[in-house]
Amino acid sequence: MIDRRNALKLTLGGAAALAAPAVLAQAPTKPRTKIVFLGTKGGPRVGVGPSNPANLVMVNDTPFVIDCGMGVSHQLVSAGVPLESVKYIFISHHHSDHNLEYGNLVYNAWATGLSAPIHSFGPKGIEAMTKTYWELNKFDVDTRIEDEGRPDPRKLLIAKDITEDGVVLQTPDVKVTAFRTPHPPITDNFAYKFETPDGTIVFSSDTNYNPKLAEFAKGADVLVHEAIYLPWVDRLVTRVKNGATLKKHLLESHTAAEDVGRIADAAQVKVLVMSHLVPGELDVTDEQWSSEAKKHFKGRLIVARDLMELKLPV
């Protein structure tokens, strides 16, 4: 039997249903913030599989590139991002798999029509690297300016060394904060926090297990954390001539997948994304990666793959 209260509910429900088409007819809201995982393989070796480390944060159509491993220009184009639209570049540390294509990304943007400044940030050395890059390519740049009527790219790339923790960029939409985290033997190595209108994103950079990173990432919507799969490291020793030395470096400088779960749990993040994977090829399955981290983290977990997108809010 339908009483008066239930009848009222049905009446209201019918009214809502009649109004629904007008709501559905409205243009869908375009997400303001998203992450694109451009390159998810850790290390400098170039292969035919996943690309070298690089990430992209898009906020209100403004691209923020985090790290420039080999292939970043190609991956941005594959993600549908015009190179000349890049506005900001962040380098976490001066390992080649994070900065090798830094200068070339800006050059490639210039070749496609860059006319507005790009601001770059990184540990001490980014300013010197920028100056040296233009010296290396002086002949080509000068020739193209004269022969093709292009603007001088040396005036369009504005680099800034980061020497301490704290806010390094503040725009109307985004605040970016740097946090030093150890990556032996490198000490000038920064994690980055992006506070956007749709949530907070933290990129761990390369790092050994660092509980203080959980404090930096506390309550973040997304934590993108590097990871290494320990059983594979043991097998690595038998594959390469410098296996023993490389194993020592990997264990001292990176975070085991299980410990990544510990960091995410302590930080109480909404989503954990495992990226900068070592090994980055398909030697390790997504299930193997996630099962390690899930020993401690019970929230949403993603194993990143090249050109995968994650929209915020999550």
Coordinates of C-alpha atoms in Angstrom, one line a residue:
M1 CA 0.0 0.0 0.0
I2 CA 1.2 3.5 -0.9
D3 CA 0.8 6.0 2.0
R4 CA 0.8 9.7 1.6
R5 CA 4.5 10.0 2.4
N6 CA 5.4 7.5 -0.2
A7 CA 3.0 9.1 -2.7
L8 CA 4.9 12.4 -2.1
K9 CA 8.2 10.7 -2.8
L10 CA 6.9 9.3 -6.0
T11 CA 5.5 12.7 -7.1
L12 CA 8.8 14.4 -6.4
G13 CA 10.7 11.6 -8.1
G14 CA 8.5 12.0 -11.2
A15 CA 9.1 15.7 -11.2
A16 CA 12.9 15.1 -11.0
A17 CA 12.7 12.7 -13.8
L18 CA 10.9 15.3 -16.0
A19 CA 13.6 17.8 -15.1
A20 CA 16.4 15.5 -15.9
P21 CA 16.6 16.0 -19.6
A22 CA 17.3 19.7 -19.2
V23 CA 20.2 18.8 -16.8
L24 CA 21.6 16.2 -19.2
A25 CA 21.4 18.6 -22.0
Q26 CA 24.0 20.9 -20.4
A27 CA 27.5 20.7 -21.7
P28 CA 29.6 18.3 -19.5
T29 CA 32.0 20.0 -17.1
K30 CA 35.6 19.7 -18.4
P31 CA 38.0 18.5 -15.8
R32 CA 40.3 21.3 -14.7
T33 CA 43.1 19.1 -13.3
K34 CA 44.6 15.8 -14.5
I35 CA 47.9 13.9 -14.4
V36 CA 49.4 12.2 -17.4
F37 CA 52.1 9.6 -16.7
L38 CA 54.3 10.2 -19.7
G39 CA 57.2 7.9 -18.8
T40 CA 56.9 5.2 -16.1
K41 CA 60.1 3.2 -16.4
G42 CA 62.9 4.1 -13.9
G43 CA 66.5 4.3 -15.0
P44 CA 68.5 5.7 -18.0
R45 CA 68.3 2.7 -20.3
V46 CA 66.3 3.4 -23.4
G47 CA 64.3 0.4 -24.8
V48 CA 61.3 -0.3 -27.0
G49 CA 58.9 -0.6 -24.0
P50 CA 57.9 2.1 -21.5
S51 CA 59.4 5.6 -21.8
N52 CA 61.9 7.1 -19.3
P53 CA 60.7 9.1 -16.3
A54 CA 58.4 12.1 -17.0
N55 CA 55.0 13.3 -15.7
L56 CA 52.6 16.0 -16.6
V57 CA 50.1 17.9 -14.5
M58 CA 47.5 19.9 -16.5
V59 CA 45.6 22.6 -14.6
N60 CA 43.1 24.7 -16.6
D61 CA 44.9 23.8 -19.8
T62 CA 48.3 24.9 -18.4
P63 CA 51.0 22.1 -18.7
F64 CA 53.4 21.5 -15.8
V65 CA 56.1 19.0 -16.8
I66 CA 57.8 17.1 -14.0
D67 CA 61.1 15.5 -15.1
C68 CA 62.4 15.2 -18.6
G69 CA 63.7 11.7 -19.3
M70 CA 64.5 10.7 -22.8
G71 CA 61.3 10.6 -24.9
V72 CA 59.4 13.3 -23.0
S73 CA 58.8 15.4 -26.1
H74 CA 57.4 12.5 -28.0
Q75 CA 55.2 11.5 -25.1
L76 CA 53.8 15.0 -24.7
V77 CA 52.8 15.0 -28.4
S78 CA 51.3 11.5 -28.0
A79 CA 49.2 12.8 -25.1
G80 CA 47.9 15.6 -27.3
V81 CA 49.8 18.4 -25.7
P82 CA 51.3 21.0 -28.1
L83 CA 54.9 21.4 -27.1
E84 CA 54.7 25.2 -27.5
S85 CA 52.0 25.3 -24.8
V86 CA 54.4 24.1 -22.0
K87 CA 54.7 26.8 -19.4
Y88 CA 56.6 25.2 -16.5
I89 CA 59.2 22.4 -16.1
F90 CA 60.4 20.9 -12.8
I91 CA 63.5 18.7 -12.5
S92 CA 63.6 16.6 -9.4
H93 CA 67.4 15.8 -9.5
H94 CA 70.3 15.7 -11.9
H95 CA 70.3 12.0 -12.9
S96 CA 70.2 11.7 -16.6
D97 CA 66.9 9.8 -16.7
H98 CA 65.3 12.9 -15.2
N99 CA 67.0 15.8 -17.0
L100 CA 68.5 14.4 -20.3
E101 CA 65.8 15.9 -22.5
Y102 CA 65.3 19.1 -20.5
G103 CA 67.0 21.3 -23.0
N104 CA 65.7 19.4 -26.0
L105 CA 62.1 19.7 -24.8
V106 CA 62.4 23.5 -24.8
Y107 CA 64.2 23.4 -28.2
N108 CA 61.4 21.1 -29.6
A109 CA 58.8 23.5 -28.3
W110 CA 60.7 26.4 -30.0
A111 CA 60.8 24.5 -33.2
T112 CA 57.0 24.1 -33.1
G113 CA 56.3 27.8 -32.5
L114 CA 57.2 28.6 -28.8
S115 CA 56.8 32.4 -28.3
A116 CA 55.9 32.6 -24.5
P117 CA 58.4 32.1 -21.7
I118 CA 58.9 28.7 -20.0
H119 CA 59.9 28.8 -16.4
S120 CA 62.1 25.9 -15.2
F121 CA 63.0 24.8 -11.6
G122 CA 65.4 22.3 -10.3
P123 CA 68.2 21.6 -7.8
K124 CA 71.3 23.7 -8.0
G125 CA 72.8 23.3 -11.5
I126 CA 69.7 23.9 -13.5
E127 CA 70.7 27.5 -14.3
A128 CA 74.2 26.4 -15.4
M129 CA 72.8 23.5 -17.4
T130 CA 70.5 25.9 -19.2
K131 CA 73.3 28.3 -20.1
T132 CA 75.5 25.4 -21.3
Y133 CA 72.7 23.9 -23.4
W134 CA 72.4 27.2 -25.4
E135 CA 76.1 27.4 -25.8
L136 CA 76.2 23.8 -27.2
N137 CA 73.5 24.7 -29.7
K138 CA 74.6 28.3 -30.5
F139 CA 75.3 27.7 -34.2
D140 CA 71.9 26.1 -34.9
V141 CA 70.0 28.6 -32.8
D142 CA 71.7 31.7 -34.3
T143 CA 71.3 30.2 -37.8
R144 CA 67.6 29.6 -37.4
I145 CA 66.9 33.0 -35.9
E146 CA 68.5 34.7 -38.9
D147 CA 67.4 32.3 -41.6
E148 CA 63.8 31.5 -40.4
G149 CA 62.9 34.6 -38.4
R150 CA 62.3 32.8 -35.1
P151 CA 62.4 34.5 -31.7
D152 CA 65.5 34.0 -29.6
P153 CA 64.8 30.9 -27.4
R154 CA 67.5 31.8 -24.9
K155 CA 65.2 34.7 -23.8
L156 CA 62.2 32.3 -23.4
L157 CA 63.7 29.8 -21.0
I158 CA 64.0 31.2 -17.4
A159 CA 65.7 28.8 -15.1
K160 CA 65.9 28.9 -11.3
D161 CA 68.0 26.9 -8.9
I162 CA 66.2 25.5 -5.9
T163 CA 68.4 25.6 -2.8
E164 CA 66.0 24.9 0.0
D165 CA 62.6 23.4 0.9
G166 CA 59.6 25.6 0.5
V167 CA 57.2 27.2 -2.1
V168 CA 58.9 27.5 -5.5
L169 CA 56.0 28.6 -7.6
Q170 CA 52.6 30.3 -6.9
T171 CA 50.1 31.0 -9.7
P172 CA 46.4 31.8 -9.4
D173 CA 45.7 28.1 -9.8
V174 CA 48.6 26.2 -8.4
K175 CA 51.1 26.3 -5.6
V176 CA 54.2 24.1 -5.9
T177 CA 56.3 23.2 -2.9
A178 CA 59.7 21.5 -2.9
F179 CA 60.8 19.0 -0.3
R180 CA 64.3 17.6 -0.1
T181 CA 64.4 13.8 0.2
P182 CA 67.5 11.5 0.1
H183 CA 68.5 9.6 -3.0
P184 CA 72.1 8.5 -2.2
P185 CA 74.6 9.6 -3.2
I186 CA 72.5 12.6 -4.4
T187 CA 71.3 15.1 -1.7
D188 CA 70.0 17.9 -4.0
N189 CA 66.9 15.9 -4.8
F190 CA 63.4 17.3 -4.4
A191 CA 59.9 15.9 -4.1
Y192 CA 57.2 18.3 -5.3
K193 CA 53.7 19.0 -4.0
F194 CA 51.1 20.5 -6.4
E195 CA 48.1 22.1 -4.7
T196 CA 45.4 22.6 -7.3
P197 CA 41.8 23.7 -7.3
D198 CA 40.8 20.0 -7.5
G199 CA 43.2 18.4 -5.0
T200 CA 46.8 17.9 -3.9
I201 CA 49.3 15.9 -5.9
V202 CA 52.7 14.8 -4.5
F203 CA 55.5 13.4 -6.6
S204 CA 58.1 11.6 -4.5
S205 CA 61.1 11.9 -6.9
D206 CA 63.6 9.1 -6.6
T207 CA 64.1 8.4 -2.9
N208 CA 65.1 5.8 -0.4
Y209 CA 62.5 4.8 2.2
N210 CA 61.8 8.1 3.9
P211 CA 59.0 8.4 6.6
K212 CA 59.4 12.2 6.5
L213 CA 58.0 12.0 3.0
A214 CA 54.7 10.8 4.5
E215 CA 54.5 13.9 6.5
F216 CA 55.1 16.1 3.4
A217 CA 52.4 14.1 1.6
K218 CA 49.9 14.0 4.5
G219 CA 46.3 14.0 3.3
A220 CA 47.2 14.3 -0.4
D221 CA 44.7 13.3 -2.9
V222 CA 47.3 11.5 -5.1
L223 CA 50.8 10.3 -4.2
V224 CA 52.9 9.3 -7.1
H225 CA 55.8 7.3 -5.7
E226 CA 58.7 5.5 -7.2
A227 CA 59.0 1.8 -6.6
I228 CA 61.5 -1.1 -6.9
Y229 CA 60.6 -4.8 -6.9
L230 CA 63.1 -6.5 -4.6
P231 CA 62.9 -10.1 -6.0
W232 CA 63.9 -8.7 -9.4
V233 CA 66.9 -7.0 -7.9
D234 CA 68.3 -10.3 -6.7
R235 CA 68.0 -11.7 -10.2
L236 CA 69.7 -8.7 -11.6
V237 CA 73.0 -9.6 -10.1
T238 CA 73.3 -12.6 -12.5
R239 CA 72.4 -10.6 -15.6
V240 CA 74.9 -7.8 -15.8
K241 CA 78.7 -7.4 -15.1
N242 CA 78.2 -4.6 -12.5
G243 CA 75.3 -6.4 -10.9
A244 CA 76.6 -6.4 -7.3
T245 CA 77.5 -2.7 -7.4
L246 CA 74.2 -1.8 -9.1
K247 CA 72.2 -3.8 -6.6
K248 CA 73.9 -1.9 -3.7
H249 CA 72.9 1.4 -5.4
L250 CA 69.3 0.3 -6.0
L251 CA 68.8 -0.9 -2.5
E252 CA 70.3 2.2 -0.9
S253 CA 68.7 4.8 -3.3
H254 CA 65.1 3.6 -3.9
T255 CA 62.0 2.4 -2.1
A256 CA 60.8 -1.2 -2.1
A257 CA 57.2 -1.6 -3.3
E258 CA 56.2 -2.8 0.2
D259 CA 57.7 0.3 1.8
V260 CA 55.8 2.5 -0.7
G261 CA 52.7 1.1 0.8
R262 CA 53.9 2.1 4.3
I263 CA 54.5 5.7 3.1
A264 CA 51.0 5.9 1.5
D265 CA 49.4 4.4 4.6
A266 CA 51.2 6.8 7.0
A267 CA 50.3 9.8 4.7
Q268 CA 46.6 8.7 4.5
V269 CA 46.5 9.6 0.8
K270 CA 43.3 8.9 -1.2
V271 CA 45.2 7.4 -4.2
L272 CA 48.6 5.8 -4.4
V273 CA 50.2 5.6 -7.9
M274 CA 53.3 3.5 -8.3
S275 CA 55.6 4.8 -11.1
H276 CA 59.2 5.2 -11.9
L277 CA 59.1 1.4 -11.8
V278 CA 62.3 -0.6 -11.5
P279 CA 62.2 -2.8 -13.5
G280 CA 60.0 -0.8 -15.8
E281 CA 59.4 -3.5 -18.4
L282 CA 56.8 -6.2 -18.0
D283 CA 59.1 -8.4 -16.0
V284 CA 56.8 -7.6 -13.0
T285 CA 53.0 -7.7 -13.3
D286 CA 50.7 -5.1 -12.0
E287 CA 49.4 -7.6 -9.5
Q288 CA 52.9 -8.3 -8.2
W289 CA 53.6 -4.5 -7.8
S290 CA 50.3 -3.9 -6.1
S291 CA 50.3 -6.9 -3.8
E292 CA 53.5 -5.6 -2.2
A293 CA 52.1 -2.2 -1.4
K294 CA 48.7 -3.6 -0.3
K295 CA 50.4 -5.3 2.6
H296 CA 50.2 -1.8 4.3
F297 CA 48.0 0.5 2.1
K298 CA 44.3 -0.4 1.8
G299 CA 43.2 2.6 -0.3
R300 CA 43.0 3.0 -4.1
L301 CA 46.2 1.9 -5.8
I302 CA 47.3 2.3 -9.4
V303 CA 50.3 0.9 -11.2
A304 CA 51.1 3.6 -13.7
R305 CA 51.6 2.9 -17.4
D306 CA 52.7 5.3 -20.1
L307 CA 50.1 7.8 -21.2
M308 CA 47.7 6.7 -18.5
E309 CA 45.6 9.7 -17.3
L310 CA 44.2 10.4 -13.8
K311 CA 41.6 13.1 -13.5
L312 CA 41.0 15.1 -10.3
P313 CA 39.1 15.2 -8.1
V314 CA 39.6 11.5 -7.4

